[in-house]
Tab-separated table of C-alpha atoms and ligand atoms in Angstrom:
chain	number	residue	atom	x	y	z
A	489	MET	CA	-0.021	-0.042	0.042
A	490	SER	CA	2.691	2.478	-0.948
A	491	PRO	CA	1.062	5.933	-1.824
A	492	VAL	CA	0.060	6.189	-5.448
A	493	ILE	CA	0.974	9.673	-6.688
A	494	SER	CA	-1.125	11.152	-9.434
A	495	PRO	CA	0.070	14.483	-10.721
A	496	VAL	CA	-2.898	16.198	-12.399
A	497	ALA	CA	-1.561	19.580	-13.514
A	498	GLY	CA	1.757	21.483	-13.378
A	499	PRO	CA	2.271	23.608	-10.367
A	500	ALA	CA	-0.165	26.494	-10.434
A	501	ALA	CA	0.849	30.027	-9.541
A	502	GLY	CA	-0.796	31.509	-6.457
A	503	ASP	CA	-2.037	30.154	-3.249
A	504	LEU	CA	-2.695	26.445	-2.608
A	505	VAL	CA	-4.396	24.520	0.121
A	506	LEU	CA	-3.039	21.157	1.294
A	507	GLY	CA	-5.977	18.740	1.939
A	508	ILE	CA	-5.642	15.789	4.195
A	509	GLU	CA	-8.262	13.021	4.420
A	510	THR	CA	-8.032	10.118	6.905
A	511	SER	CA	-11.626	9.507	7.925
A	512	CYS	CA	-11.814	5.869	6.938
A	513	ASP	CA	-9.254	3.633	5.141
A	514	ASP	CA	-7.518	5.905	2.689
A	515	THR	CA	-4.703	8.207	3.653
A	516	ALA	CA	-5.190	10.894	0.998
A	517	VAL	CA	-3.429	14.147	0.369
A	518	ALA	CA	-3.631	16.786	-2.336
A	519	LEU	CA	-2.770	20.322	-3.228
A	520	VAL	CA	-5.501	22.331	-4.706
A	521	ASP	CA	-5.867	25.985	-5.728
A	522	ALA	CA	-9.038	28.196	-5.212
A	523	ASP	CA	-10.380	27.231	-8.654
A	524	GLY	CA	-10.225	23.474	-7.985
A	525	VAL	CA	-7.192	22.873	-10.024
A	526	VAL	CA	-5.442	19.835	-8.508
A	527	VAL	CA	-1.728	20.349	-8.504
A	528	ALA	CA	-0.806	17.009	-6.931
A	529	SER	CA	-2.575	14.196	-5.223
A	530	ALA	CA	-1.511	10.951	-3.444
A	531	VAL	CA	-3.580	8.179	-1.874
A	532	ALA	CA	-2.195	5.420	0.238
A	533	SER	CA	-4.958	2.823	0.052
A	534	GLN	CA	-5.492	0.342	2.861
A	535	ALA	CA	-7.754	-1.858	0.746
A	536	GLU	CA	-5.174	-4.649	0.683
A	537	ILE	CA	-4.953	-4.708	4.495
A	538	HIS	CA	-8.676	-4.720	5.100
A	539	ALA	CA	-9.367	-7.219	2.329
A	540	ARG	CA	-7.921	-9.891	4.639
A	541	TYR	CA	-10.743	-9.239	7.044
A	542	GLY	CA	-13.534	-8.362	4.646
A	543	GLY	CA	-14.096	-4.890	6.173
A	544	VAL	CA	-12.413	-2.020	7.786
A	545	TYR	CA	-10.858	-2.717	11.250
A	546	PRO	CA	-10.724	0.700	12.921
A	547	GLU	CA	-7.617	0.105	15.011
A	548	VAL	CA	-5.801	-1.335	12.053
A	549	ALA	CA	-6.925	1.680	9.867
A	550	SER	CA	-5.583	4.189	12.492
A	551	ARG	CA	-2.294	2.513	12.725
A	552	ALA	CA	-1.850	2.393	8.963
A	553	HIS	CA	-2.685	6.081	8.738
A	554	VAL	CA	0.100	6.768	11.382
A	555	ASP	CA	2.488	4.887	9.118
A	556	LYS	CA	1.477	6.496	5.808
A	557	ILE	CA	0.484	10.111	6.470
A	558	LEU	CA	3.873	11.822	6.660
A	559	PRO	CA	5.321	10.001	3.634
A	560	THR	CA	2.156	10.827	1.692
A	561	VAL	CA	2.325	14.510	2.604
A	562	ARG	CA	6.019	14.635	1.710
A	563	MET	CA	5.369	12.926	-1.650
A	564	VAL	CA	2.728	15.468	-2.540
A	565	LEU	CA	4.921	18.441	-1.579
A	566	GLU	CA	8.026	17.028	-3.321
A	567	ASP	CA	6.009	16.207	-6.461
A	568	SER	CA	4.761	19.742	-6.862
A	569	ASP	CA	7.902	21.562	-5.708
A	570	ILE	CA	5.948	23.770	-3.294
A	571	ALA	CA	7.486	25.008	-0.115
A	572	PRO	CA	5.150	24.573	2.851
A	573	SER	CA	5.407	28.190	3.684
A	574	GLU	CA	3.710	28.979	0.336
A	575	LEU	CA	0.532	27.210	1.542
A	576	ARG	CA	-2.659	29.234	2.189
A	577	ALA	CA	-3.850	26.612	4.694
A	578	ILE	CA	-4.134	23.005	5.486
A	579	GLY	CA	-7.616	21.569	5.287
A	580	VAL	CA	-8.211	18.286	7.188
A	581	THR	CA	-11.199	16.115	7.630
A	582	ARG	CA	-12.646	16.663	11.085
A	583	GLY	CA	-15.507	14.172	10.681
A	584	PRO	CA	-17.593	12.163	10.153
A	585	GLY	CA	-15.532	9.020	10.248
A	586	LEU	CA	-13.628	6.615	12.545
A	587	ILE	CA	-12.399	8.441	15.593
A	588	GLY	CA	-8.837	7.067	15.612
A	589	SER	CA	-8.439	7.632	11.929
A	590	LEU	CA	-9.715	11.173	12.098
A	591	MET	CA	-7.418	11.827	15.048
A	592	VAL	CA	-4.282	10.944	13.107
A	593	GLY	CA	-5.225	13.405	10.366
A	594	ILE	CA	-6.155	16.140	12.770
A	595	ASP	CA	-3.079	15.757	14.938
A	596	THR	CA	-0.784	15.569	11.980
A	597	ALA	CA	-2.335	18.642	10.306
A	598	THR	CA	-2.159	20.562	13.606
A	599	GLY	CA	1.573	19.768	14.097
A	600	LEU	CA	2.407	20.598	10.552
A	601	GLY	CA	0.460	23.810	10.688
A	602	GLN	CA	2.257	24.903	13.830
A	603	GLY	CA	5.621	23.955	12.471
A	604	TRP	CA	5.063	25.657	9.135
A	605	GLY	CA	3.204	28.642	10.433
A	606	VAL	CA	0.103	27.818	8.338
A	607	PRO	CA	-3.594	27.911	9.493
A	608	VAL	CA	-5.413	24.637	9.744
A	609	VAL	CA	-9.110	24.288	8.758
A	610	GLY	CA	-11.208	21.397	10.032
A	611	VAL	CA	-13.542	20.268	7.165
A	612	ASN	CA	-16.736	18.236	7.134
A	613	HIS	CA	-16.080	15.147	4.903
A	614	LEU	CA	-19.562	15.406	3.423
A	615	ARG	CA	-18.985	18.989	2.338
A	616	GLY	CA	-15.720	17.700	0.735
A	617	HIS	CA	-17.727	15.121	-1.344
A	618	LEU	CA	-20.026	17.892	-2.391
A	619	ARG	CA	-17.149	20.008	-3.646
A	620	SER	CA	-15.710	17.004	-5.514
A	621	ALA	CA	-18.135	17.769	-8.366
A	622	ASP	CA	-16.260	21.124	-8.988
A	623	LEU	CA	-12.643	19.723	-9.050
A	624	GLU	CA	-10.785	20.418	-12.266
A	625	GLU	CA	-13.630	22.478	-13.629
A	626	ARG	CA	-16.785	24.207	-12.241
A	627	ARG	CA	-19.724	22.026	-13.001
A	628	VAL	CA	-22.394	22.694	-10.319
A	629	ARG	CA	-25.150	25.275	-11.127
A	630	PHE	CA	-27.645	26.395	-8.549
A	631	PRO	CA	-30.182	25.591	-7.384
A	632	ALA	CA	-28.855	22.022	-7.151
A	633	THR	CA	-30.249	18.766	-5.899
A	634	ILE	CA	-27.547	16.596	-4.328
A	635	LEU	CA	-27.412	12.818	-4.047
A	636	LEU	CA	-24.578	11.694	-1.807
A	637	VAL	CA	-23.867	8.008	-1.922
A	638	SER	CA	-20.852	6.770	-0.029
A	639	GLY	CA	-19.824	3.932	2.238
A	640	GLY	CA	-21.083	5.878	5.333
A	641	HIS	CA	-23.915	7.907	3.861
A	642	THR	CA	-26.871	8.058	1.504
A	643	LEU	CA	-28.726	11.271	1.470
A	644	LEU	CA	-30.529	13.919	-0.676
A	645	ALA	CA	-29.884	17.599	-0.098
A	646	ARG	CA	-30.760	20.868	-1.721
A	647	MET	CA	-28.347	23.690	-2.356
A	648	THR	CA	-29.396	27.174	-3.379
A	649	GLY	CA	-25.939	28.594	-3.371
A	650	PRO	CA	-22.388	27.551	-2.385
A	651	GLY	CA	-22.803	27.537	1.297
A	652	ASP	CA	-26.555	26.981	1.539
A	653	ILE	CA	-27.237	23.339	2.110
A	654	ARG	CA	-30.484	21.762	3.378
A	655	LEU	CA	-30.815	18.049	4.088
A	656	MET	CA	-33.931	16.491	2.395
A	657	GLY	CA	-33.572	12.863	3.355
A	658	GLY	CA	-31.191	10.323	4.677
A	659	THR	CA	-31.022	6.600	5.429
A	660	ALA	CA	-32.700	4.943	8.365
A	661	ASP	CA	-30.096	2.180	8.500
A	662	ASP	CA	-27.405	1.101	5.984
A	663	SER	CA	-25.975	3.335	3.374
A	664	VAL	CA	-25.997	2.086	-0.190
A	665	GLY	CA	-22.301	1.637	-0.318
A	666	GLU	CA	-22.433	-0.422	2.833
A	667	ALA	CA	-25.046	-2.562	1.188
A	668	TYR	CA	-22.773	-2.986	-1.875
A	669	ASP	CA	-19.893	-4.074	0.359
A	670	LYS	CA	-22.031	-6.420	2.387
A	671	VAL	CA	-23.493	-8.032	-0.728
A	672	ALA	CA	-19.956	-8.270	-2.218
A	673	ARG	CA	-19.007	-10.189	1.004
A	674	MET	CA	-21.983	-12.593	0.658
A	675	LEU	CA	-20.847	-13.299	-2.998
A	676	GLY	CA	-17.184	-13.769	-1.823
A	677	LEU	CA	-16.104	-10.872	-3.897
A	678	GLY	CA	-13.715	-9.350	-1.333
A	679	TYR	CA	-13.274	-5.721	-0.076
A	680	PRO	CA	-14.028	-3.030	-1.148
A	681	GLY	CA	-16.974	-4.742	-2.812
A	682	GLY	CA	-18.782	-1.881	-4.585
A	683	PRO	CA	-16.686	-1.731	-7.793
A	684	VAL	CA	-16.649	-5.527	-8.097
A	685	VAL	CA	-20.441	-5.747	-7.600
A	686	ASP	CA	-20.932	-3.008	-10.088
A	687	ARG	CA	-18.845	-4.778	-12.723
A	688	LEU	CA	-20.344	-8.225	-12.118
A	689	ALA	CA	-23.879	-6.741	-12.268
A	690	ALA	CA	-23.250	-5.625	-15.792
A	691	THR	CA	-22.667	-9.110	-16.854
A	692	GLY	CA	-25.917	-10.564	-15.347
A	693	THR	CA	-29.746	-10.301	-15.697
A	694	ALA	CA	-31.787	-8.516	-13.161
A	695	SER	CA	-34.258	-11.436	-12.868
A	696	ILE	CA	-34.719	-11.649	-9.064
A	697	PRO	CA	-37.424	-9.388	-7.700
A	698	PHE	CA	-35.521	-8.051	-4.591
A	699	PRO	CA	-37.492	-5.452	-2.661
A	700	ARG	CA	-37.183	-1.734	-3.170
A	701	PRO	CA	-37.316	-0.528	0.448
A	702	VAL	CA	-39.317	2.567	1.298
A	703	ILE	CA	-39.482	3.464	-2.403
A	704	ASP	CA	-42.924	5.062	-1.862
A	705	ARG	CA	-41.952	6.983	1.247
A	706	GLY	CA	-40.798	10.582	0.427
A	707	LEU	CA	-37.111	11.094	0.203
A	708	ALA	CA	-35.985	8.607	2.998
A	709	PHE	CA	-33.694	5.647	2.271
A	710	SER	CA	-33.270	2.228	3.840
A	711	PHE	CA	-31.022	-0.547	2.520
A	712	SER	CA	-30.728	-2.993	5.293
A	713	GLY	CA	-34.008	-4.944	4.218
A	714	LEU	CA	-32.572	-5.216	0.657
A	715	LYS	CA	-29.262	-6.557	1.947
A	716	SER	CA	-31.015	-9.108	4.164
A	717	ALA	CA	-33.295	-10.169	1.159
A	718	VAL	CA	-30.047	-10.829	-0.827
A	719	SER	CA	-28.722	-12.874	2.135
A	720	ARG	CA	-32.008	-14.982	2.449
A	721	TYR	CA	-32.149	-15.477	-1.234
A	722	LEU	CA	-28.534	-16.870	-1.342
A	723	ALA	CA	-29.285	-19.189	1.642
A	724	ARG	CA	-32.307	-20.527	-0.333
A	725	GLU	CA	-30.685	-20.641	-3.701
A	726	PRO	CA	-26.935	-21.280	-3.132
A	727	ASP	CA	-26.344	-22.192	-6.785
A	728	ALA	CA	-27.937	-19.054	-8.182
A	729	PRO	CA	-25.662	-17.312	-10.718
A	730	HIS	CA	-23.856	-14.648	-8.935
A	731	ALA	CA	-23.947	-12.301	-11.825
A	732	ASP	CA	-27.720	-12.360	-11.719
A	733	VAL	CA	-27.835	-11.897	-7.998
A	734	ALA	CA	-25.543	-8.762	-8.404
A	735	ALA	CA	-27.610	-7.546	-11.326
A	736	SER	CA	-30.842	-7.817	-9.399
A	737	PHE	CA	-29.338	-6.224	-6.293
A	738	VAL	CA	-27.952	-3.317	-8.253
A	739	ALA	CA	-31.284	-2.862	-10.256
A	740	ALA	CA	-33.097	-2.552	-6.859
A	741	CYS	CA	-30.515	0.116	-5.719
A	742	MET	CA	-30.753	2.060	-8.922
A	743	ASP	CA	-34.693	2.003	-8.925
A	744	VAL	CA	-34.686	3.394	-5.326
A	745	LEU	CA	-32.011	6.046	-6.019
A	746	MET	CA	-33.582	7.250	-9.193
A	747	VAL	CA	-37.131	7.268	-7.922
A	748	LYS	CA	-36.055	9.405	-5.075
A	749	CYS	CA	-33.913	11.767	-7.211
A	750	ARG	CA	-36.905	12.200	-9.547
A	751	ARG	CA	-39.096	13.044	-6.629
A	752	ALA	CA	-36.658	15.467	-5.256
A	753	LEU	CA	-36.311	17.215	-8.597
A	754	ALA	CA	-40.021	17.384	-9.061
A	755	ALA	CA	-40.491	19.015	-5.632
A	756	ASN	CA	-37.538	21.423	-6.066
A	757	PRO	CA	-36.797	22.282	-9.744
A	758	SER	CA	-33.076	22.355	-10.078
A	759	GLU	CA	-30.495	23.356	-12.587
A	760	SER	CA	-28.234	20.445	-11.738
A	761	LEU	CA	-28.379	17.017	-10.183
A	762	VAL	CA	-25.068	16.476	-8.372
A	763	ILE	CA	-24.133	12.875	-7.519
A	764	VAL	CA	-21.049	12.447	-5.270
A	765	GLY	CA	-19.502	9.924	-2.903
A	766	GLY	CA	-17.810	6.511	-3.636
A	767	VAL	CA	-20.839	4.907	-5.222
A	768	ALA	CA	-20.916	7.797	-7.832
A	769	ALA	CA	-18.061	5.856	-9.333
A	770	SER	CA	-20.634	3.222	-10.328
A	771	LYS	CA	-21.044	2.995	-14.108
A	772	GLN	CA	-24.666	1.785	-13.585
A	773	LEU	CA	-25.526	4.779	-11.468
A	774	ARG	CA	-23.868	7.178	-13.890
A	775	GLU	CA	-25.935	5.680	-16.716
A	776	ALA	CA	-29.216	5.704	-14.843
A	777	ALA	CA	-28.612	9.334	-13.764
A	778	ALA	CA	-27.800	10.305	-17.319
A	779	THR	CA	-31.193	8.940	-18.365
A	780	LEU	CA	-32.989	10.612	-15.524
A	781	CYS	CA	-31.426	14.008	-16.282
A	782	ALA	CA	-32.077	13.795	-19.989
A	783	ASP	CA	-35.618	13.015	-19.175
A	784	THR	CA	-36.118	15.858	-16.675
A	785	GLY	CA	-33.954	18.483	-18.425
A	786	THR	CA	-31.505	18.718	-15.571
A	787	GLU	CA	-27.797	19.013	-15.929
A	788	LEU	CA	-25.996	16.032	-14.451
A	789	CYS	CA	-22.808	16.994	-12.428
A	790	LEU	CA	-20.483	14.108	-11.526
A	791	PRO	CA	-16.976	14.276	-10.223
A	792	PRO	CA	-14.344	12.768	-12.389
A	793	LEU	CA	-14.044	9.115	-11.442
A	794	ARG	CA	-10.738	9.594	-9.531
A	795	TRP	CA	-12.441	12.180	-7.232
A	796	SER	CA	-15.692	10.184	-6.485
A	797	THR	CA	-14.050	8.036	-3.754
A	798	ASP	CA	-12.263	9.615	-0.774
A	799	ASN	CA	-9.522	11.873	-1.702
A	800	GLY	CA	-7.592	14.963	-0.311
A	801	ALA	CA	-8.508	17.222	-3.239
A	802	MET	CA	-12.081	17.512	-2.218
A	803	ILE	CA	-11.126	18.369	1.285
A	804	ALA	CA	-8.781	21.045	0.127
A	805	LEU	CA	-11.410	22.631	-2.201
A	806	ALA	CA	-14.003	22.596	0.652
A	807	ALA	CA	-11.412	24.248	2.889
A	808	TRP	CA	-11.259	27.167	0.424
A	809	ASP	CA	-15.081	27.637	1.119
A	810	TYR	CA	-14.389	27.786	4.896
A	811	LEU	CA	-11.565	30.363	4.323
A	812	GLU	CA	-13.691	32.446	2.142
A	813	VAL	CA	-16.421	32.825	4.802
A	814	GLY	CA	-13.972	32.775	7.594
A	815	HIS	CA	-15.568	29.745	9.226
A	816	CYS	CA	-13.334	28.063	11.913
A	817	ALA	CA	-14.679	24.543	12.916
A	818	PRO	CA	-13.208	23.027	16.025
A	819	LEU	CA	-10.130	20.772	15.392
A	820	ARG	CA	-11.610	17.838	17.297
A	821	PRO	CA	-12.663	14.615	15.635
A	822	GLN	CA	-16.491	14.234	15.168
A	823	THR	CA	-17.665	10.608	14.415
A	824	SER	CA	-21.006	12.018	13.127
A	825	LEU	CA	-21.859	15.330	11.320
A	826	SER	CA	-24.774	16.461	9.207
A	827	ILE	CA	-24.219	17.671	5.701
A	828	GLU	CA	-25.574	21.011	6.980
A	829	ASP	CA	-22.782	21.300	9.489
A	830	PHE	CA	-19.535	23.052	8.746
B	1731	KG4	O1	-16.923	7.990	-0.466
B	1731	KG4	P1	-16.167	6.752	-0.184
B	1731	KG4	O2	-14.903	6.582	-0.779
B	1731	KG4	O3	-15.966	6.595	1.362
B	1731	KG4	C1	-16.937	7.008	2.318
B	1731	KG4	O4	-17.028	8.211	2.625
B	1731	KG4	O5	-17.634	6.153	2.789
B	1731	KG4	O6	-17.132	5.615	-0.540
B	1731	KG4	C2	-16.826	4.223	-0.461
B	1731	KG4	C3	-17.982	3.406	-0.897
B	1731	KG4	C4	-17.725	1.925	-0.586
B	1731	KG4	O7	-18.908	1.328	-0.066
B	1731	KG4	C5	-17.462	1.384	-2.030
B	1731	KG4	O8	-17.821	-0.053	-2.102
B	1731	KG4	C6	-18.295	2.199	-2.895
B	1731	KG4	O9	-18.156	3.492	-2.350
B	1731	KG4	N1	-17.849	2.291	-4.291
B	1731	KG4	C7	-18.566	1.763	-5.292
B	1731	KG4	C8	-17.690	2.022	-6.551
B	1731	KG4	N2	-16.554	2.474	-6.107
B	1731	KG4	C9	-16.518	2.649	-4.750
B	1731	KG4	N3	-19.780	1.363	-5.386
B	1731	KG4	C10	-20.287	1.029	-6.594
B	1731	KG4	N4	-19.574	1.041	-7.668
B	1731	KG4	C11	-18.328	1.559	-7.795
B	1731	KG4	N5	-17.555	1.572	-8.905
B	1732	ZN	ZN1	-16.246	9.672	1.623
C-alpha cells in the first residue's frame, strides 16, 4: 500500500491549500488552488490490508494512517515543488468518520500547521464530497439537488448557493455503499466490494425481484432490508448465478435512488443534479442518472471518477469555502456530522 501519486496539472501559480483526508481507510493528500485545480494528489490505500478481514478494522486503519500520513504529505509536496510556507492553509477532515483515523489526520495537520506557520481548517467530509463535483472544472449550477452516496452515507440535499445546504432525506439504517460491500462479501467478492459488484452486475440479468425498500416514502432511504433479502435468497438458492444476484441487487438500488432523485427534482426544480460519494463511481449509477437527467432536463454533475471516492483534493477545495467565509470549525474529531454542519 505505498502511496500512489497522481500528478494532475503542473504547479499552479498563487495560493494552494493542502488537503488531508483520513476519515476511513485511505490516507489521502492533495494540493488544490482556489479554482479546484489539483496540482498534486496521492492516496495510500488500505484496501489490501482490510481485504484480509472483509471490512475496515478501525484500530488497524488508524495504525496504517500513522505509518502513511507523513510519507504521503512529503510525496505531494515534493512532487509539486511547493514550499510549505507557500501554503494558504491545511484543510483536514474533522468528521464524520472513525475516531482514531480522524485523530491521526487532525493531529498531523495541527503539528504541521504549527511547524510551518500555516492555518489549519477542520472540514466536514460530506462537504468535501459535495465539492468533488467542482474539481478540475466548475460544474455545479444552482439551485442544485444533491445525491450523496458513499460507504457511510446516503442522502438527498438541496443547495441554493455555495454555502446554503439543506438536508432533504437520509437513510434509516445502512448506506447504499455499505449494502454493496455487504452483498460483495456474501458473494465472496472481497473488499471493497462496490466496484466488483458493479462490474459483475453488468454481466448478469436482473431477474430476481428483490425489494425496493421505502420506495414510496418521500425522500427517505433504507437499505438493510434489501441486503437481508439478498442474504436470504442466497441461503435458499446457493447455486444461483452470482452475476444475476448482483444485477438484481444493483437494479433494486438504482430503482430506489432514481425514484427518489426524480421526486426531489419534481419538488424542487433544479439546474443540476449532483451525484457524489464513492458509489458515484458506479457505471450503472452514472448511466441511470444520465437517463433521468435527459428526461427531466436537468444538468448532471458528476466528479471525475478519480475524485468520486475519498481523496484529499475535495477536502482542500472545501477548505477554500471555509476560508472564504472565515468559518473556523473545532479541530476535534467528530464521528458524526450532518451535511448541514460546517
Ligand atoms: O466516499 P467513499 O470513498 O468513502 C466513504 O465516505 O464512505 O465511498 C466508499 C464506498 C464503498 O462502499 C465502495 O464499495 C463504494 O463507495 N464504491 C462503489 C464503487 N466504487 C466505490 N460502489 C459502486 N460502484 C463503484 N464503482
Ligand atoms: Zn467519503
